[in-house]
mmCIF file of C-alpha atoms in Angstrom:
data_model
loop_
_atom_site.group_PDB
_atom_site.id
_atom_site.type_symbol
_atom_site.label_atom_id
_atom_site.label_comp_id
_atom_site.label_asym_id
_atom_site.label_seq_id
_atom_site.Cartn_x
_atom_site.Cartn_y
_atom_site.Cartn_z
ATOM 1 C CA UNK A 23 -3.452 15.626 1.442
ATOM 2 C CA UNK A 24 -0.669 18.794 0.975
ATOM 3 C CA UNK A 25 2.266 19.103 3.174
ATOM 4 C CA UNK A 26 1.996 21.894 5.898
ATOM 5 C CA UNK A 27 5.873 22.902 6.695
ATOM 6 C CA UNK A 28 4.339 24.913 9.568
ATOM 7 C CA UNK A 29 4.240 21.072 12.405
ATOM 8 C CA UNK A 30 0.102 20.635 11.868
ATOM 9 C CA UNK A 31 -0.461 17.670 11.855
ATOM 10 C CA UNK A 32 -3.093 15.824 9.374
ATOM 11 C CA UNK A 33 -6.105 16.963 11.562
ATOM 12 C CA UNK A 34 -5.217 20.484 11.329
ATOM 13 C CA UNK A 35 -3.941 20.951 15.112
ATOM 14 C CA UNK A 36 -0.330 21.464 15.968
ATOM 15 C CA UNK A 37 1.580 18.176 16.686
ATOM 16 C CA UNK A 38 3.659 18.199 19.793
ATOM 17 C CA UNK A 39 7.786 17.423 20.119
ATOM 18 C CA UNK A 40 9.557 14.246 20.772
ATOM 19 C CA UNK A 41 10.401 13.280 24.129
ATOM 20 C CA UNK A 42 6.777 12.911 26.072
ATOM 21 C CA UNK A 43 7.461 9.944 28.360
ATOM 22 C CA UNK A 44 5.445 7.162 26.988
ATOM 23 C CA UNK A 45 2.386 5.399 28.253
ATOM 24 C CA UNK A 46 2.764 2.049 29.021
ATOM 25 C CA UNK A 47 0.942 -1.005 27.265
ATOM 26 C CA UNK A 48 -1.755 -1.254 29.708
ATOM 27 C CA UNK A 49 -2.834 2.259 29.572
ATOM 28 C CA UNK A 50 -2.840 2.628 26.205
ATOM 29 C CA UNK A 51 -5.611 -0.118 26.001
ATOM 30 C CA UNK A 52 -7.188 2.009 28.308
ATOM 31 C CA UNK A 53 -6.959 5.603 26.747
ATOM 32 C CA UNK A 54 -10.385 6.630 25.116
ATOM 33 C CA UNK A 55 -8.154 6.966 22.280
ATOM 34 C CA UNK A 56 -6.762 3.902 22.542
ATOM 35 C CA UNK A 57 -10.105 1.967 22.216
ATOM 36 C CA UNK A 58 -11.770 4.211 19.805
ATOM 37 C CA UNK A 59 -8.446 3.275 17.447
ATOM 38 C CA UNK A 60 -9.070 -0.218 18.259
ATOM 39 C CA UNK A 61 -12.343 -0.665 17.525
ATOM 40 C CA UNK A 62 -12.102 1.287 14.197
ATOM 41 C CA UNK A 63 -9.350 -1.166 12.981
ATOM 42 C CA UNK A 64 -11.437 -4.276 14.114
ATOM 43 C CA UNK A 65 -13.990 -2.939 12.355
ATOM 44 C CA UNK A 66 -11.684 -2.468 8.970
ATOM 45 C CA UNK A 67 -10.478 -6.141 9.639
ATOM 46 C CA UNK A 68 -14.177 -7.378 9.643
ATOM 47 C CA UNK A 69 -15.251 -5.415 6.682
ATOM 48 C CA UNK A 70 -12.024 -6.650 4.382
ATOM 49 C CA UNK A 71 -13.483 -10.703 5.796
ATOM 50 C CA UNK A 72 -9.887 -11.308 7.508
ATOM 51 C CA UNK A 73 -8.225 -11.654 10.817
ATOM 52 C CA UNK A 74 -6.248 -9.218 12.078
ATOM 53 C CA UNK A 75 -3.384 -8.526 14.361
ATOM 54 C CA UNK A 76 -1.106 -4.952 14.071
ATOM 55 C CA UNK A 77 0.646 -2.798 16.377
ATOM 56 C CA UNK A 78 1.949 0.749 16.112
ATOM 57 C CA UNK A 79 4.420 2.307 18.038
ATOM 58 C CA UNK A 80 5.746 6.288 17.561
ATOM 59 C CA UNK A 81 9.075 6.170 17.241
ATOM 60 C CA UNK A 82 9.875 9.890 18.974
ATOM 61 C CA UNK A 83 7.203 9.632 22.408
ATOM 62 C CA UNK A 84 7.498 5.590 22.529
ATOM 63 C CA UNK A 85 2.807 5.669 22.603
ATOM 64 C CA UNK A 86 1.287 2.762 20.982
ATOM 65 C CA UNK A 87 -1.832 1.009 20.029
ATOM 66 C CA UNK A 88 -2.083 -2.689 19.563
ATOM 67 C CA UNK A 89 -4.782 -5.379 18.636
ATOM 68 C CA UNK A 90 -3.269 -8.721 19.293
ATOM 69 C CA UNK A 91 0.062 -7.299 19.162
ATOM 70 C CA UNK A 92 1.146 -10.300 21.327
ATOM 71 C CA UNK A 93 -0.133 -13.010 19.017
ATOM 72 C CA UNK A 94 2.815 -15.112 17.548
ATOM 73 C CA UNK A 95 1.948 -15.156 14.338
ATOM 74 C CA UNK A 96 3.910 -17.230 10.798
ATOM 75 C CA UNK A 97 5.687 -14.591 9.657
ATOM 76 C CA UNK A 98 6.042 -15.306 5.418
ATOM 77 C CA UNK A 99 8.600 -12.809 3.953
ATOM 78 C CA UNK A 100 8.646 -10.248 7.021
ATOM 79 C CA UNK A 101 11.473 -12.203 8.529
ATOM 80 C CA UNK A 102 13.621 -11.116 5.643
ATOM 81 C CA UNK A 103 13.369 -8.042 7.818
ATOM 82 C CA UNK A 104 15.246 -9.857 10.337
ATOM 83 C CA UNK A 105 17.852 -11.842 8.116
ATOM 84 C CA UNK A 106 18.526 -8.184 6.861
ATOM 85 C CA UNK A 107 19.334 -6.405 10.065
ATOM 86 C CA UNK A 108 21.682 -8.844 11.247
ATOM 87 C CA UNK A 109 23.553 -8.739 8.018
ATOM 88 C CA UNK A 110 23.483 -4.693 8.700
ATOM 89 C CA UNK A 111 24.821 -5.622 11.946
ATOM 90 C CA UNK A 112 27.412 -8.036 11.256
ATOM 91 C CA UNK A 113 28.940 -5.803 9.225
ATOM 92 C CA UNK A 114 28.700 -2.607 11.598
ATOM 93 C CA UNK A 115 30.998 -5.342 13.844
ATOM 94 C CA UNK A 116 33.155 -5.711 10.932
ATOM 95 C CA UNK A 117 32.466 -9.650 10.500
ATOM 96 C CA UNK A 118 30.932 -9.223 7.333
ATOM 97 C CA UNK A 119 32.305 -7.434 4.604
ATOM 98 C CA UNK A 120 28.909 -5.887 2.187
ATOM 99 C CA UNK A 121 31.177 -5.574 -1.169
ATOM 100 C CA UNK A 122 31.773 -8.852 -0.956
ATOM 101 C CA UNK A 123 31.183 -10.904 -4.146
ATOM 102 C CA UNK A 124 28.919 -14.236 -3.861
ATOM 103 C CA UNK A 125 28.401 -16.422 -7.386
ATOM 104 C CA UNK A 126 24.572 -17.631 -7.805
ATOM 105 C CA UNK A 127 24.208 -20.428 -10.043
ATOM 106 C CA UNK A 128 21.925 -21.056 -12.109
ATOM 107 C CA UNK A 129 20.715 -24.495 -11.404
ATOM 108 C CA UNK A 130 18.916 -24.764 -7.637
ATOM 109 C CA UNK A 131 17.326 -21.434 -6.678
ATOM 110 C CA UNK A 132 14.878 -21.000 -4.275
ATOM 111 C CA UNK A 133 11.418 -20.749 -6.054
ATOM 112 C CA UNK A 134 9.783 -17.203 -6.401
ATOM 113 C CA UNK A 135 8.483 -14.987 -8.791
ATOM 114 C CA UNK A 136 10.871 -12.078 -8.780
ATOM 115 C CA UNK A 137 14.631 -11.117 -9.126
ATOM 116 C CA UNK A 138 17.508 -13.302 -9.163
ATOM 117 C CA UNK A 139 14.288 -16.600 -8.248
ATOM 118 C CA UNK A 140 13.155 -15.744 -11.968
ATOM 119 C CA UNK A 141 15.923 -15.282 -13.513
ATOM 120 C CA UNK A 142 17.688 -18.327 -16.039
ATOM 121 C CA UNK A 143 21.324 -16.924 -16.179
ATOM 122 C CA UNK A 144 24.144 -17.613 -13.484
ATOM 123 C CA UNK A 145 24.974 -14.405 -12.011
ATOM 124 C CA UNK A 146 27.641 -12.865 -9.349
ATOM 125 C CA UNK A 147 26.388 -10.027 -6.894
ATOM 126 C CA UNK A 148 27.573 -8.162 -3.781
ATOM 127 C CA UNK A 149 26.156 -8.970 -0.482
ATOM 128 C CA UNK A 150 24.689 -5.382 -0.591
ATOM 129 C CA UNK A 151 23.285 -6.212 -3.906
ATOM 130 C CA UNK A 152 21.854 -9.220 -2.735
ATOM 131 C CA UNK A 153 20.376 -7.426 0.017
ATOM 132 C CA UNK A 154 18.076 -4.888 -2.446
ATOM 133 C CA UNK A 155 16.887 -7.469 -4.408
ATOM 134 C CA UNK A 156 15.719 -9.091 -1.078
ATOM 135 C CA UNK A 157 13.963 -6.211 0.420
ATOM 136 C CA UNK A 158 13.508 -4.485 -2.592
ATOM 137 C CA UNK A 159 11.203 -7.191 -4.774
ATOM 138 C CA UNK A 160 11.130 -9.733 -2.243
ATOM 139 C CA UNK A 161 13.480 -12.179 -4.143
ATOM 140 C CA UNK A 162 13.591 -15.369 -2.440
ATOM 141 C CA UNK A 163 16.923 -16.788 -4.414
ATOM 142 C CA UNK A 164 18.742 -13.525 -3.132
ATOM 143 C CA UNK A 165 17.353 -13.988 0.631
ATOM 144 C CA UNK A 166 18.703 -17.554 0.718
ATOM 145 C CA UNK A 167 22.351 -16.685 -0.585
ATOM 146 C CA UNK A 168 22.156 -14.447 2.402
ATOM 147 C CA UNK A 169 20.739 -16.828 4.639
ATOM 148 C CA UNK A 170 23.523 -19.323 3.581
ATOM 149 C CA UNK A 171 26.157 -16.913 4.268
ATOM 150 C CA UNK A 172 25.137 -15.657 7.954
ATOM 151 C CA UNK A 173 22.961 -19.069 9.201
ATOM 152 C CA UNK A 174 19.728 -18.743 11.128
ATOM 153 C CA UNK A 175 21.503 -19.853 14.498
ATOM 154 C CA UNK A 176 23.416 -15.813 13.551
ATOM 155 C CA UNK A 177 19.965 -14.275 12.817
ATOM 156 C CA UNK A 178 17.831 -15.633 15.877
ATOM 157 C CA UNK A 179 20.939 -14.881 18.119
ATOM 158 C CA UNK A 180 20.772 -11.331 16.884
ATOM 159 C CA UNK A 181 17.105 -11.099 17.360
ATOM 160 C CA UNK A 182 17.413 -12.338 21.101
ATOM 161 C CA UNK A 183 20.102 -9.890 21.772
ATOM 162 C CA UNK A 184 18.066 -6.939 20.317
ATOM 163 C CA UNK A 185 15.509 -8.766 23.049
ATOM 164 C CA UNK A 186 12.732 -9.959 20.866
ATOM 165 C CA UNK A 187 12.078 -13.303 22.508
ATOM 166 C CA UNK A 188 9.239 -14.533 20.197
ATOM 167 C CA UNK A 189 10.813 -13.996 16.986
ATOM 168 C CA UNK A 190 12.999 -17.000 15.659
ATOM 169 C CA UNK A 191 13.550 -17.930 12.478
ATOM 170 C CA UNK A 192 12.895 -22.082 12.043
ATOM 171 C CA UNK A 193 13.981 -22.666 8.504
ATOM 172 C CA UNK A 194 14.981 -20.888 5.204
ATOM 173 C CA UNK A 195 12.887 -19.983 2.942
ATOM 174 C CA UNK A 196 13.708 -23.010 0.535
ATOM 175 C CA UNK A 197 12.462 -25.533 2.932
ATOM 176 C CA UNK A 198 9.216 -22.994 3.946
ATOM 177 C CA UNK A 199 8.387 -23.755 0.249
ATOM 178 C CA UNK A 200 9.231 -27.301 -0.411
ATOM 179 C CA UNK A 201 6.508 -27.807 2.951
ATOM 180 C CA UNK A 202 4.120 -25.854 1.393
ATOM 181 C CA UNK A 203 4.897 -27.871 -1.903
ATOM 182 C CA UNK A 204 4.448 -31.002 0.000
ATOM 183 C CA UNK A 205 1.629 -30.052 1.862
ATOM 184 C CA UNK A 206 -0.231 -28.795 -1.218
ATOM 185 C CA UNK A 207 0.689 -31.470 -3.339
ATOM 186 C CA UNK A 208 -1.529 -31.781 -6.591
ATOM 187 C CA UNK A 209 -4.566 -30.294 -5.205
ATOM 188 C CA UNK A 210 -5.543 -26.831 -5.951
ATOM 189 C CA UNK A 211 -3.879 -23.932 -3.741
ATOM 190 C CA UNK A 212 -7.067 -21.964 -3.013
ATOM 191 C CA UNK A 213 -9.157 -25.770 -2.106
ATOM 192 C CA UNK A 214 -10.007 -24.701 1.624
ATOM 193 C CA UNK A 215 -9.357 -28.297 2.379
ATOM 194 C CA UNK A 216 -5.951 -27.812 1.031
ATOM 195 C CA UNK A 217 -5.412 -24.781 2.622
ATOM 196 C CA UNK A 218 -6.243 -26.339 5.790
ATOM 197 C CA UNK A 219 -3.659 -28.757 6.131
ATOM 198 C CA UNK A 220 -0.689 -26.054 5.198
ATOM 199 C CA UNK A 221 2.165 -26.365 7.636
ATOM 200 C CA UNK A 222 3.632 -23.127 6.845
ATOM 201 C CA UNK A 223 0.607 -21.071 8.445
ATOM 202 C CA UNK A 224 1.353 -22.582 12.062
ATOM 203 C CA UNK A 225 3.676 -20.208 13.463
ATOM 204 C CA UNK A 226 4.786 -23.292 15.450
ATOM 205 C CA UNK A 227 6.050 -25.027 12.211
ATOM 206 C CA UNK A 228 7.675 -22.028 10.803
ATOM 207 C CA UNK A 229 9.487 -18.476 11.124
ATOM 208 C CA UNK A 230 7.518 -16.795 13.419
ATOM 209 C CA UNK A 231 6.827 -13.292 15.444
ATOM 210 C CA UNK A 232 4.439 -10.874 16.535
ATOM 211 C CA UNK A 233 3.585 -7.561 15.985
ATOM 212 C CA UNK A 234 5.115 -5.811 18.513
ATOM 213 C CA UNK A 235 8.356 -7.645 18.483
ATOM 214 C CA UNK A 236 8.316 -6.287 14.477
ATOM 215 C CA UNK A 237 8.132 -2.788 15.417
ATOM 216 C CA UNK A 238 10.812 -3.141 18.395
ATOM 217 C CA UNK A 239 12.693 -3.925 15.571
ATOM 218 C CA UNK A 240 12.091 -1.312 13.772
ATOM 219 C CA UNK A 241 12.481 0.787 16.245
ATOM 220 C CA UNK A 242 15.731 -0.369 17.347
ATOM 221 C CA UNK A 243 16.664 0.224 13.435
ATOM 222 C CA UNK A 244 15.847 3.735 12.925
ATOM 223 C CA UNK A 245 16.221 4.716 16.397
ATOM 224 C CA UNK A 246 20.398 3.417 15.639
ATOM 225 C CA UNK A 247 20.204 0.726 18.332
ATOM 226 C CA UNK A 248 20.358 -2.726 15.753
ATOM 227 C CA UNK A 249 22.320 -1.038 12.848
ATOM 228 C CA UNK A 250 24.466 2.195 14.330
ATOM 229 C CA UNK A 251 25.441 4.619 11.833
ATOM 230 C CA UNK A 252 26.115 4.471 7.925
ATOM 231 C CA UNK A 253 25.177 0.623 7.735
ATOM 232 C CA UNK A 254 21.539 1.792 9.974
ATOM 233 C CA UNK A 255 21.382 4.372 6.862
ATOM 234 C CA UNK A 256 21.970 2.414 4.509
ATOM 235 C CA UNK A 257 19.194 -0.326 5.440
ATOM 236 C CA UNK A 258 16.693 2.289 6.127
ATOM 237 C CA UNK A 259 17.184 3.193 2.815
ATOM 238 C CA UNK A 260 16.740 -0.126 1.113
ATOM 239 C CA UNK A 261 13.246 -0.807 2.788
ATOM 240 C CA UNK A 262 12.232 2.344 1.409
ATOM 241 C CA UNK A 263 13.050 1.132 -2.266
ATOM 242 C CA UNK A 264 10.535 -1.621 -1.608
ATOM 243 C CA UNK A 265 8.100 -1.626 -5.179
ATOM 244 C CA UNK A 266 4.791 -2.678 -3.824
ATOM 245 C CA UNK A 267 2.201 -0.292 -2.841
ATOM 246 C CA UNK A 268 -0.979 -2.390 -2.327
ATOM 247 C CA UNK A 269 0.109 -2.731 1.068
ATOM 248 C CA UNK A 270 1.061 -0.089 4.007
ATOM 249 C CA UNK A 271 1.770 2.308 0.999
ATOM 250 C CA UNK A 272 -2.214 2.448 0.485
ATOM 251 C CA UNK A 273 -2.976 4.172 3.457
ATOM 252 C CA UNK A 274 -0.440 6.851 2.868
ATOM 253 C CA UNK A 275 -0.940 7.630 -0.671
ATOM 254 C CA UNK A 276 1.035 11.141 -0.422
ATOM 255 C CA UNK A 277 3.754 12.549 -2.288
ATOM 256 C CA UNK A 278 5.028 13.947 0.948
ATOM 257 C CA UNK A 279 4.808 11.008 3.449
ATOM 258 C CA UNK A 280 7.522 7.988 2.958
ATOM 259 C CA UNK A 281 7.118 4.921 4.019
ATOM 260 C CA UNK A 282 9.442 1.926 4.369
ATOM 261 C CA UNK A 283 8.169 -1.392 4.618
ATOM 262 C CA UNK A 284 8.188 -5.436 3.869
ATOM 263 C CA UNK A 285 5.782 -7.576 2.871
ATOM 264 C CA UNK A 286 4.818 -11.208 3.573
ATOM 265 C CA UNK A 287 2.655 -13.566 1.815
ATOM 266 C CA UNK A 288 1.528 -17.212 2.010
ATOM 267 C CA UNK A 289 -1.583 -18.386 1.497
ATOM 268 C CA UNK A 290 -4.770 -16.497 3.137
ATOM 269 C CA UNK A 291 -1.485 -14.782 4.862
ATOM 270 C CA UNK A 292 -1.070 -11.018 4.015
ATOM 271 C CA UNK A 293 1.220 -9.062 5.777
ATOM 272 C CA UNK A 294 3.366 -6.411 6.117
ATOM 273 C CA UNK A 295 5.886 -4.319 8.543
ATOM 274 C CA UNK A 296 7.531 -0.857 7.832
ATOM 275 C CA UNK A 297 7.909 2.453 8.732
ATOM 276 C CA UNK A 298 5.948 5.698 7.861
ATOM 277 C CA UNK A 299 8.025 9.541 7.869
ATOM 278 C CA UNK A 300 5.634 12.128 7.634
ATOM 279 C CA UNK A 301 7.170 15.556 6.318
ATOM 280 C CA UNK A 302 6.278 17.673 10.116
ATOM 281 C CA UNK A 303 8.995 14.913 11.446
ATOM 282 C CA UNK A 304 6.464 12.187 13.137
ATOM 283 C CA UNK A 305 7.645 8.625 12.413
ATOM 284 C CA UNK A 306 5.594 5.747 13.185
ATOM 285 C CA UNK A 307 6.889 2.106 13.205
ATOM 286 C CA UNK A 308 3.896 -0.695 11.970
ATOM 287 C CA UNK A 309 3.369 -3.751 11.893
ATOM 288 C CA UNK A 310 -0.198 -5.406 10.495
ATOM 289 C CA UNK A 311 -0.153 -9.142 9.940
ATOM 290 C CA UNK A 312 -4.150 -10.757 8.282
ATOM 291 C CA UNK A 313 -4.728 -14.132 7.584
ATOM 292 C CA UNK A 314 -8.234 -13.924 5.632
ATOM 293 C CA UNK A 315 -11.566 -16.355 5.774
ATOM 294 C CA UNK A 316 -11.446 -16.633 1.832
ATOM 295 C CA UNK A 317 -8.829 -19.068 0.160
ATOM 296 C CA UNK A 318 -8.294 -17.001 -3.218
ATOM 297 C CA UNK A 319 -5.232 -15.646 -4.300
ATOM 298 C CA UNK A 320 -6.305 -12.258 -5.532
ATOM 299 C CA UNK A 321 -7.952 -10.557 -2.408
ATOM 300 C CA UNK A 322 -7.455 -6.684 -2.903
ATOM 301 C CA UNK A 323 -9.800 -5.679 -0.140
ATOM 302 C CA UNK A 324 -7.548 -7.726 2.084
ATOM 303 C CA UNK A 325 -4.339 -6.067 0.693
ATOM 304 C CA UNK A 326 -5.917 -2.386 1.361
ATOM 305 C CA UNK A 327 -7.056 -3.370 5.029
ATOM 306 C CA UNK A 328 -3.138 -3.099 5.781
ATOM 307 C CA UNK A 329 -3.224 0.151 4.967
ATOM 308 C CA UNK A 330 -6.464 0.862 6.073
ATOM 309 C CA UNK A 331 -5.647 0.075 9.893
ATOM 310 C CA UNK A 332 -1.974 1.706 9.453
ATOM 311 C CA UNK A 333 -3.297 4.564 9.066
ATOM 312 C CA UNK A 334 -6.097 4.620 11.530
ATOM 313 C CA UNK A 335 -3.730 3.403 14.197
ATOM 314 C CA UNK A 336 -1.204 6.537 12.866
ATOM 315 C CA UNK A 337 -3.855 9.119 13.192
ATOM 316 C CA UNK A 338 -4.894 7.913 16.370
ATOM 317 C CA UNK A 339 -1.048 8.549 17.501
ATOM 318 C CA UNK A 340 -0.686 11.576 15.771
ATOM 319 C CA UNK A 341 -4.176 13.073 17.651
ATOM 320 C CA UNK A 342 -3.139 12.196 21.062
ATOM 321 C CA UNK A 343 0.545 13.437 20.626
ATOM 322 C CA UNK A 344 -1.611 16.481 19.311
ATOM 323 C CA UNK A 345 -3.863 16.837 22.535
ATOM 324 C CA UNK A 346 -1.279 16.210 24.918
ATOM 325 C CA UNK A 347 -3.494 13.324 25.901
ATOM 326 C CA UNK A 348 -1.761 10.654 28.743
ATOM 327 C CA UNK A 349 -4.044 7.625 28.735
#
């Protein structure tokens, strides 16, 4: 796909400005557009053999398109979106200072498999620092420092306020993996019976959300509403340093459209939120949570349906904003 400077959109017809007055929730089920995009992404869920639930929201005209957007679902990783705004925030308030300088010990790190959770060496890093290495590579050691610093009782008091009711953050992610530890025990993780009994994939056990609560959040972020000025910037910018691009990346594989995003991940839990810029201006806020039938780690048909559906549910946005259509 090339860039065209001249506002077509990826169809070839001119996309319209911001400012439409959006459809509400109802009618967008209703729109022929709306249930053409929905049964296309169903359909992409089926095919990939997992469960689906995503909403997407444009971030300039306020239209959507949802499948089980209101499903609370566990949220894995994504809620390191939401430890990482109110950090943002707290420090657009002036209660937390981002230069700050935290020590990270060696001994008693939160388990993972990148960053500062892999690493052997004691270390020292900046809250900002800290920060990157949590959105950027998903590094469970450097989420919990910041946890520990702000508390969830900060973080799910910042999520009400921003008005997102069914997003609250139960533990850190230390304990989330000593359940799943116990839970699993010796057995094998990918033994459906095993699988079965995991705590961490009832959203009533753990952090939890839904889709569209994810891309209120988002679009409180880039719209300046959660983060306001040079801190919003700044965390915009970190969850577009994110490395992995099995994900949301997949459907927009362009050297022209950027997308921001975070992933989740548990087992038969793939997820992940974010935020895709095309270069005519349209901005589209996602979120696409699967839980999948098959218990096996490596699932790359899985991983692409996130980007499969994000960008069916985009082009469905981008045609109507295209047409003009209302519902």
């Amino acid at each position: 796909m090339t860039s065209d400077r001249t506002g077509a959109n990826r169809t070839g017809v001119e996309r319209t400005g911001a400012g439409r007055t959006a459809v509400d929730r109802a009618a967008v089920d209703r729109a022929p557009y709306g249930r053409a995009a929905r049964t296309r992404i169903a359909a992409a869920f089926a095919d990939a053999g997992v469960t689906g639930w995503l909403h997407a929201r444009d971030l300039d005209t306020g239209a959507e398109i949802g499948l089980g957007a209101d499903t609370v679902v566990s949220t894995a990783s994504v809620h390191k979106v939401c430890l990482l705004v109110t950090l943002y925030r707290e420090a657009a308030a002036g209660r937390i200072d981002l230069t700050r300088q935290v020590d990270v010990p060696a001994a008693g790190r939160t388990p993972g498999g990148t960053g500062l959770a892999a690493m052997l060496d004691a270390a020292r890093l900046s809250l900002r620092d800290l920060a990157y290495l949590t959105a950027a590579v998903s590094d469970n050691t450097a989420a919990d420092t910041l946890w520990d610093q702000i508390g969830l009782d900060t973080v799910n008091r910042t999520m009400a306020d921003l008005g997102l009711s069914r997003t609250v953050a139960v533990h850190k992610l230390r304990d989330l993996i000593a359940a799943l530890a116990e839970d699993t025990g010796p057995d094998s993780p990918v033994d459906p019976a095993v699988v079965a009994r995991l705590r961490v994939l009832d959203p009533a056990f753990t952090n939890h959300s839904t889709p569209r609560d994810m891309t209120t959040l988002l679009a409180a972020l880039w719209h300046g509403d959660a983060c306001p000025g040079d801190h919003g910037a700044a965390l915009r910018r970190l969850l577009g340093l994110q490395v992995w691009p099995h994900r949301l990346a997949s459907g927009f594989p362009y050297d022209d459209v950027r997308v921001h995003g975070k992933t989740g991940t548990l087992p038969t839990l793939r997820h992940e939120v974010g935020v895709v810029e095309y270069p005519d201006g349209g901005r589209y806020a996602l979120a696409v949570f699967t839980r999948a039938a098959a218990t096996t780690i490596t699932l790359p048909a899985a991983d692409a349906a996130i980007g499969t559906t994000a960008r069916l549910a985009v082009d469905a946005l981008r045609a109507r904003a295209a047409t003009g259509a209302t519902g």
